[in-house]
CSV table of C-alpha atoms in Angstrom, one decimal:
chain,number,residue,atom,x,y,z
A,163,ARG,CA,137.7,258.8,-44.7
A,164,GLU,CA,139.6,257.7,-47.8
A,165,ILE,CA,142.6,255.4,-47.4
A,166,LYS,CA,145.0,254.7,-50.3
A,167,PRO,CA,146.1,251.1,-50.6
A,168,LYS,CA,149.8,250.2,-50.3
A,169,SER,CA,149.3,248.2,-53.6
A,170,ASP,CA,146.9,246.7,-55.8
A,171,LEU,CA,146.9,243.3,-54.1
A,172,LEU,CA,143.6,242.7,-52.8
A,173,TYR,CA,145.2,241.9,-49.4
A,174,ASP,CA,145.8,245.7,-49.4
A,175,ARG,CA,142.6,246.7,-50.7
A,176,LEU,CA,140.2,245.4,-47.9
A,177,ASP,CA,137.7,248.0,-48.1
A,178,SER,CA,134.2,247.0,-48.3
A,179,ARG,CA,130.5,248.2,-47.6
A,180,ILE,CA,127.6,245.9,-46.7
A,181,ILE,CA,124.0,247.0,-47.0
A,182,ASN,CA,120.9,244.7,-45.4
A,183,GLN,CA,118.0,245.6,-48.2
A,184,SER,CA,116.0,243.1,-46.1
A,185,LYS,CA,114.4,245.8,-44.2
A,186,LYS,CA,114.1,244.0,-40.8
A,187,THR,CA,114.8,246.5,-38.1
A,188,GLN,CA,116.1,243.7,-35.7
A,189,SER,CA,118.6,242.4,-38.2
A,190,LYS,CA,122.3,242.8,-36.6
A,191,ILE,CA,123.7,244.6,-40.0
A,192,GLN,CA,122.1,247.5,-41.3
A,193,ARG,CA,124.7,249.5,-43.1
A,194,GLU,CA,128.6,248.8,-42.7
A,195,ARG,CA,131.7,250.0,-43.6
A,196,ILE,CA,134.8,247.1,-43.3
A,197,VAL,CA,138.2,248.0,-43.4
A,198,ARG,CA,140.6,244.9,-42.9
A,199,ALA,CA,144.7,244.0,-42.7
A,200,THR,CA,147.1,246.7,-43.7
A,201,LYS,CA,144.2,249.5,-45.1
A,202,MET,CA,143.2,249.3,-41.2
A,203,ILE,CA,146.6,249.6,-39.9
A,204,ASP,CA,147.4,252.6,-41.9
A,205,ALA,CA,144.0,254.1,-40.7
A,206,GLY,CA,145.2,253.8,-37.2
A,207,LEU,CA,141.8,251.5,-36.3
A,208,SER,CA,141.7,249.0,-33.7
A,209,PRO,CA,140.2,245.5,-34.8
A,210,THR,CA,137.0,244.3,-33.5
A,211,SER,CA,137.1,240.7,-32.1
A,212,ILE,CA,134.6,238.7,-31.0
A,213,SER,CA,134.1,238.1,-27.4
A,214,SER,CA,135.0,234.9,-25.5
A,215,THR,CA,131.9,235.9,-23.2
A,216,MET,CA,129.0,236.6,-25.6
A,217,GLN,CA,127.3,234.0,-27.5
A,218,LYS,CA,128.5,234.2,-31.3
A,219,ILE,CA,124.9,234.5,-32.6
A,220,ASP,CA,124.4,238.0,-30.5
A,221,GLU,CA,127.7,239.5,-31.7
A,222,LYS,CA,127.1,241.7,-34.9
A,223,ILE,CA,130.8,241.2,-35.9
A,224,PHE,CA,130.0,237.6,-36.3
A,225,TYR,CA,127.2,238.3,-39.2
A,226,VAL,CA,129.6,241.3,-40.8
A,227,ASN,CA,132.3,238.6,-40.7
A,228,ILE,CA,129.8,235.9,-43.0
A,229,ILE,CA,128.5,238.5,-45.4
A,230,ASP,CA,132.1,240.0,-46.1
A,231,SER,CA,133.8,236.5,-46.5
A,232,ILE,CA,130.9,235.5,-49.1
A,233,GLY,CA,131.6,239.0,-51.1
A,234,TYR,CA,135.2,238.3,-50.9
A,235,ALA,CA,134.9,234.9,-52.1
A,236,LEU,CA,132.8,235.4,-55.0
A,237,MET,CA,135.3,238.2,-56.2
A,238,GLN,CA,138.2,235.7,-55.7
A,239,LYS,CA,136.3,232.7,-57.4
A,240,TYR,CA,134.7,234.4,-60.6
A,241,GLU,CA,137.6,237.4,-60.9
A,242,THR,CA,136.9,239.0,-64.0
A,243,HIS,CA,133.1,237.8,-64.3
A,244,ILE,CA,131.8,238.9,-61.1
A,245,PRO,CA,128.2,238.0,-61.0
A,246,LYS,CA,125.6,241.2,-60.0
A,247,LYS,CA,123.3,238.7,-58.0
A,248,VAL,CA,123.7,235.5,-56.2
A,249,ARG,CA,121.1,233.3,-54.5
A,250,CYS,CA,122.7,230.9,-52.0
A,251,ALA,CA,122.6,228.5,-49.1
A,252,VAL,CA,124.9,229.4,-46.2
A,253,GLY,CA,126.7,226.8,-43.9
A,254,VAL,CA,128.0,227.8,-40.3
A,255,ALA,CA,129.3,225.9,-37.5
A,256,LEU,CA,128.6,227.6,-33.9
A,257,PRO,CA,130.0,226.9,-30.6
A,258,PRO,CA,127.9,224.2,-28.6
A,259,ASP,CA,126.4,227.0,-26.2
A,260,ASP,CA,124.9,228.6,-29.1
A,261,MET,CA,123.1,226.0,-30.2
A,262,GLU,CA,121.5,224.8,-26.8
A,263,SER,CA,118.0,225.7,-27.6
A,264,THR,CA,115.6,225.6,-31.0
A,265,ARG,CA,115.2,229.4,-30.2
A,266,ASN,CA,118.9,230.2,-30.4
A,267,VAL,CA,119.3,228.6,-33.6
A,268,ASP,CA,116.0,229.9,-34.9
A,269,LYS,CA,117.2,233.6,-33.7
A,270,PHE,CA,120.4,233.0,-35.8
A,271,ARG,CA,118.6,231.8,-38.9
A,272,ASP,CA,116.5,234.6,-38.9
A,273,ASN,CA,119.1,237.3,-38.4
A,274,LEU,CA,121.2,236.2,-41.1
A,275,LEU,CA,118.3,235.0,-43.8
A,276,GLY,CA,117.6,238.1,-46.4
A,277,ASN,CA,119.3,240.2,-49.1
A,278,TYR,CA,122.3,242.3,-48.8
A,279,LYS,CA,124.4,244.5,-51.1
A,280,PHE,CA,128.2,243.8,-50.8
A,281,MET,CA,130.6,246.7,-52.3
A,282,HIS,CA,134.1,246.8,-52.8
A,283,PRO,CA,134.2,250.5,-54.2
A,284,ASP,CA,138.1,250.0,-55.3
A,285,SER,CA,137.0,247.2,-57.7
A,286,ASN,CA,133.7,248.9,-58.9
A,287,VAL,CA,132.0,245.6,-57.5
A,288,GLU,CA,128.5,245.5,-56.1
A,289,ILE,CA,126.9,242.0,-55.6
A,290,THR,CA,123.3,241.4,-54.5
A,291,ILE,CA,123.5,238.7,-52.1
A,292,GLU,CA,120.3,236.6,-51.3
A,293,ILE,CA,120.7,234.2,-48.4
A,294,LEU,CA,117.5,231.5,-48.8
A,295,ASP,CA,118.7,229.2,-46.3
A,296,VAL,CA,121.2,228.5,-43.4
A,297,SER,CA,122.5,225.0,-42.4
A,298,VAL,CA,123.8,225.0,-38.7
A,299,GLU,CA,126.0,222.9,-37.1
A,300,THR,CA,128.0,222.6,-33.9
A,301,GLU,CA,132.1,223.1,-34.2
A,302,PRO,CA,132.7,219.7,-32.6
A,303,GLY,CA,130.0,218.2,-34.6
A,304,SER,CA,131.4,219.6,-37.9
A,305,PHE,CA,135.1,218.3,-37.4
A,306,VAL,CA,134.0,214.8,-36.2
A,307,SER,CA,132.0,214.4,-39.6
A,308,ALA,CA,134.8,215.8,-41.8
A,309,TYR,CA,137.6,213.7,-39.9
A,310,TYR,CA,135.7,210.4,-40.2
A,311,ALA,CA,134.2,210.9,-43.8
A,312,THR,CA,138.2,211.9,-45.0
A,313,THR,CA,139.3,208.6,-43.1
A,314,GLU,CA,136.7,207.0,-44.4
A,315,GLU,CA,135.5,205.1,-41.4
A,316,GLU,CA,132.2,204.7,-39.6
A,317,ILE,CA,131.6,207.3,-36.6
A,318,PRO,CA,132.0,205.3,-33.4
A,319,GLU,CA,129.0,205.3,-30.9
A,320,LYS,CA,130.3,207.9,-28.7
A,321,VAL,CA,132.8,210.5,-29.6
A,322,LEU,CA,134.0,213.2,-27.3
A,323,CYS,CA,135.3,215.9,-29.5
A,324,ILE,CA,137.4,219.1,-27.9
A,325,ASN,CA,137.9,221.8,-30.1
A,326,THR,CA,140.4,224.5,-29.2
A,327,GLY,CA,140.3,228.0,-30.5
A,328,GLY,CA,142.1,231.6,-29.4
A,329,ARG,CA,139.3,232.7,-27.0
A,330,SER,CA,137.2,229.7,-26.4
A,331,ILE,CA,136.9,225.9,-26.7
A,332,GLY,CA,134.0,223.6,-27.4
A,333,ALA,CA,133.7,220.5,-26.0
A,334,ALA,CA,130.6,217.8,-27.2
A,335,VAL,CA,129.7,214.2,-27.1
A,336,LEU,CA,128.5,213.0,-30.5
A,337,GLN,CA,126.4,209.7,-29.8
A,338,ASN,CA,126.0,207.6,-33.6
A,339,GLY,CA,127.1,211.0,-35.0
A,340,LYS,CA,124.7,213.3,-33.5
A,341,LEU,CA,125.2,215.9,-31.0
A,342,ASN,CA,124.0,215.1,-27.3
A,343,ASP,CA,122.6,218.0,-26.4
A,344,THR,CA,122.8,217.7,-22.8
A,345,ALA,CA,126.6,216.7,-23.0
A,346,SER,CA,128.3,220.0,-24.8
A,347,GLN,CA,129.5,223.2,-23.7
A,348,THR,CA,131.5,225.9,-24.6
A,349,PHE,CA,134.4,227.2,-22.0
A,350,SER,CA,135.3,231.0,-22.2
A,351,TYR,CA,139.1,230.2,-22.4
A,352,GLY,CA,141.1,229.5,-24.9
A,353,GLY,CA,144.6,230.4,-26.8
A,354,ASN,CA,144.9,233.4,-25.6
A,355,GLN,CA,144.7,232.8,-21.7
A,356,TYR,CA,147.1,230.0,-22.4
A,357,LEU,CA,149.6,232.4,-23.7
A,358,ALA,CA,149.3,234.5,-20.7
A,359,GLU,CA,149.6,231.6,-18.4
A,360,ILE,CA,152.8,230.9,-20.4
A,361,GLY,CA,154.0,234.6,-20.0
A,362,LYS,CA,153.0,234.5,-16.0
A,363,THR,CA,155.2,231.4,-15.6
A,364,PHE,CA,158.3,233.4,-17.5
A,365,SER,CA,157.7,236.4,-15.6
A,366,ASN,CA,157.8,234.5,-11.9
A,367,ASN,CA,160.8,232.5,-13.2
A,368,TYR,CA,162.6,235.7,-14.5
A,369,GLY,CA,161.2,238.6,-13.2
A,370,GLY,CA,159.8,241.7,-14.8
A,371,ARG,CA,156.5,242.4,-16.8
A,372,ALA,CA,155.0,239.4,-18.9
A,373,PRO,CA,156.1,239.3,-22.8
A,374,SER,CA,153.3,240.5,-25.0
A,375,LEU,CA,151.2,237.9,-26.7
A,376,GLU,CA,152.6,238.8,-30.0
A,377,PHE,CA,156.0,237.3,-28.7
A,378,LEU,CA,154.8,234.6,-27.2
A,379,SER,CA,152.5,233.5,-30.0
A,380,ALA,CA,155.9,233.2,-31.9
A,381,ALA,CA,157.5,231.5,-29.0
A,382,VAL,CA,154.9,228.5,-28.6
A,383,GLN,CA,156.0,227.5,-32.1
A,384,THR,CA,159.6,227.7,-31.5
A,385,GLY,CA,160.3,227.6,-27.8
A,386,ASN,CA,162.3,230.4,-27.9
A,387,LEU,CA,161.3,233.8,-26.7
A,388,LYS,CA,162.6,237.0,-28.2
A,389,ASN,CA,164.9,238.9,-26.1
A,390,GLY,CA,166.2,242.4,-28.0
A,391,ASN,CA,168.8,240.7,-30.3
A,392,SER,CA,169.0,237.3,-28.7
A,393,SER,CA,166.4,234.8,-27.3
A,394,ILE,CA,165.4,232.7,-24.2
A,395,ASP,CA,164.7,228.9,-24.5
A,396,ILE,CA,161.4,229.1,-22.8
A,397,SER,CA,160.5,225.3,-23.3
A,398,LYS,CA,160.1,224.7,-19.4
A,399,GLU,CA,157.5,227.4,-19.3
A,400,ILE,CA,155.7,226.2,-21.9
A,401,GLU,CA,155.7,222.6,-20.8
A,402,ALA,CA,154.7,223.7,-17.1
A,403,SER,CA,151.6,225.9,-18.8
A,404,ALA,CA,150.4,223.0,-21.3
A,405,LYS,CA,150.4,220.7,-17.9
A,406,ILE,CA,148.2,223.4,-16.2
A,407,PHE,CA,145.8,223.8,-19.0
A,408,ALA,CA,145.6,219.9,-19.6
A,409,ASP,CA,144.6,219.7,-15.8
A,410,ARG,CA,142.0,222.4,-16.5
A,411,ILE,CA,140.3,221.2,-19.8
A,412,PHE,CA,140.4,217.8,-18.5
A,413,SER,CA,138.5,218.9,-15.5
A,414,ASP,CA,135.9,221.1,-17.0
A,415,VAL,CA,135.3,218.6,-19.7
A,416,VAL,CA,134.2,215.8,-17.0
A,417,LYS,CA,132.4,218.0,-14.7
A,418,ASN,CA,130.2,220.0,-17.4
A,419,VAL,CA,130.1,217.6,-20.5
A,420,CYS,CA,130.4,213.8,-19.0
A,421,ASP,CA,129.1,214.3,-15.6
A,422,ARG,CA,126.4,216.8,-16.4
A,423,ALA,CA,125.0,213.9,-19.0
A,424,GLY,CA,125.5,211.1,-17.2
A,425,ILE,CA,128.1,209.9,-19.2
A,426,ASN,CA,131.1,207.7,-18.0
A,427,LEU,CA,134.4,208.4,-19.3
A,428,GLN,CA,134.8,204.6,-19.7
A,429,ASP,CA,131.7,204.7,-22.2
A,430,LEU,CA,133.5,206.7,-24.9
A,431,ASN,CA,134.8,205.0,-27.8
A,432,VAL,CA,137.2,207.9,-29.1
A,433,VAL,CA,138.4,211.1,-27.8
A,434,ILE,CA,139.5,213.5,-30.4
A,435,VAL,CA,141.2,217.1,-29.4
A,436,SER,CA,141.8,219.6,-31.8
A,437,GLY,CA,142.7,223.3,-32.9
A,438,GLY,CA,145.7,225.8,-32.6
A,439,MET,CA,146.3,225.3,-28.7
A,440,MET,CA,146.9,221.2,-29.6
A,441,ARG,CA,149.4,221.9,-32.2
A,442,ARG,CA,153.0,220.6,-31.4
A,443,GLY,CA,155.7,223.3,-31.6
A,444,GLU,CA,159.3,222.9,-32.7
A,445,HIS,CA,160.0,222.1,-29.0
A,446,GLY,CA,157.7,219.1,-29.1
A,447,ILE,CA,155.3,219.8,-26.4
A,448,SER,CA,151.6,219.8,-26.9
A,449,ILE,CA,148.9,220.1,-24.5
A,450,ALA,CA,147.5,217.1,-26.2
A,451,ASP,CA,150.1,215.0,-24.6
A,452,PHE,CA,149.2,215.6,-21.3
A,453,LEU,CA,145.3,215.3,-22.0
A,454,ALA,CA,145.9,212.1,-23.3
A,455,GLN,CA,147.7,211.0,-20.0
A,456,ARG,CA,145.1,212.2,-18.0
A,457,PHE,CA,142.2,210.3,-20.2
A,458,GLU,CA,144.5,207.1,-20.0
A,459,GLU,CA,144.7,207.1,-16.2
A,460,VAL,CA,141.0,207.0,-16.3
A,461,THR,CA,140.0,205.2,-19.6
A,462,PRO,CA,143.1,203.2,-20.9
A,463,TYR,CA,140.7,201.7,-23.4
A,464,THR,CA,139.2,204.7,-25.2
A,465,GLU,CA,141.1,206.0,-28.1
A,466,PHE,CA,142.6,209.2,-28.0
A,467,THR,CA,143.5,211.1,-31.4
A,468,CYS,CA,144.8,214.4,-31.8
A,469,VAL,CA,144.2,216.3,-35.3
A,470,GLU,CA,146.0,219.8,-35.8
A,471,GLU,CA,144.2,220.5,-39.1
A,472,ASN,CA,141.3,222.6,-38.9
A,473,LEU,CA,138.5,220.4,-40.4
A,474,ILE,CA,135.6,222.4,-39.4
A,475,PRO,CA,135.0,224.3,-42.7
A,476,LEU,CA,135.3,221.0,-44.5
A,477,GLY,CA,132.4,219.4,-42.0
A,478,VAL,CA,130.3,222.8,-43.2
A,479,ALA,CA,130.6,222.0,-46.7
A,480,PHE,CA,129.6,218.4,-46.4
A,481,LYS,CA,126.3,219.9,-44.1
A,482,VAL,CA,125.3,222.3,-46.7
A,483,TYR,CA,126.1,219.6,-49.5
A,484,THR,CA,123.6,217.1,-47.7
A,485,ASP,CA,121.2,219.7,-46.8
A,486,HIS,CA,121.0,221.2,-50.5
A,487,SER,CA,122.4,218.0,-52.7
A,488,GLU,CA,119.5,218.6,-55.5
A,489,LEU,CA,121.1,222.1,-56.1
A,490,VAL,CA,125.0,220.9,-56.9
A,491,ASP,CA,125.6,220.0,-60.1
A,492,TYR,CA,128.2,217.2,-60.7
A,493,GLU,CA,131.4,218.8,-60.9
A,494,GLU,CA,130.9,220.8,-57.6
A,495,GLU,CA,129.9,217.5,-56.1
A,496,GLU,CA,133.1,215.8,-57.2
A,497,ALA,CA,135.0,218.9,-55.6
A,498,ILE,CA,133.2,218.8,-52.5
A,499,LEU,CA,133.8,215.1,-52.0
A,500,GLU,CA,137.5,215.4,-53.0
A,501,ASN,CA,138.0,218.4,-50.3
A,502,GLU,CA,138.3,220.8,-53.2
A,503,ILE,CA,135.3,223.2,-51.9
A,504,LEU,CA,135.7,224.4,-48.4
């Protein structure tokens, strides 16, 4: 089906094709059409999302997003001189559960390696993308390496990193900068469930149905929930829900990450929390504050840090650079070290 774009902006023309040319029948991608943003909305299509209950390495949409993003990145970088073929190494950050076994990592690499044709018919662009190698790191590991690289500090002996997303939370202990395989876990809840908790609390207090996630997503930033032509201050509901989720995260991390690996909380040098759930809205409330209280009650001499920026892409860039530094020229090396290449 042909869908006319609203404008010449690339955002309004996100309609691509991907063909796997590796002839691997077990590959997640074979022949796909990907419609995004305004074109998807105009066509009346529903978005396909990554599940919070399945491992990313088993989801086709995860692989599609990787190849599609490489294609669009090449279009934006080279503009009028887009290459016909590129050979590249790819860096990917995975939730801790996806990297629990060598078999998982090998399966993911094998699924992604190979040749793909990316096509953007509206721009008459065709690029053959040959993926030669895949560098893999956990999301918490990528975050921690980027954080300490940007602060120019040595990574402490034991760091607990809790990285929050919309559908899941990854928690892992790094010892001397390396992942402790037995002290990592992915929890199948995240920002969406946090918003739902705020909605449930609001409904209990005011009656009626819970507000939509779209309205709650805006309200969690401002503290005000849109209500017709007016708004309602829901700071109390946000605070109550933040406490509930801080307790839940703390309990799950202690039981399923630290206790599982025989690590006492007092052994930790630093606890770093990050991601969208930790962002402090205009109302000044953050789950991180209540998490800090819980950790301080048990281990008062452990440093607690909240970082709102997403440093995972930078950590992935460092990982690829480390694995393939011999292929990077001097100017690109300087750009990576100055955080220009993500």
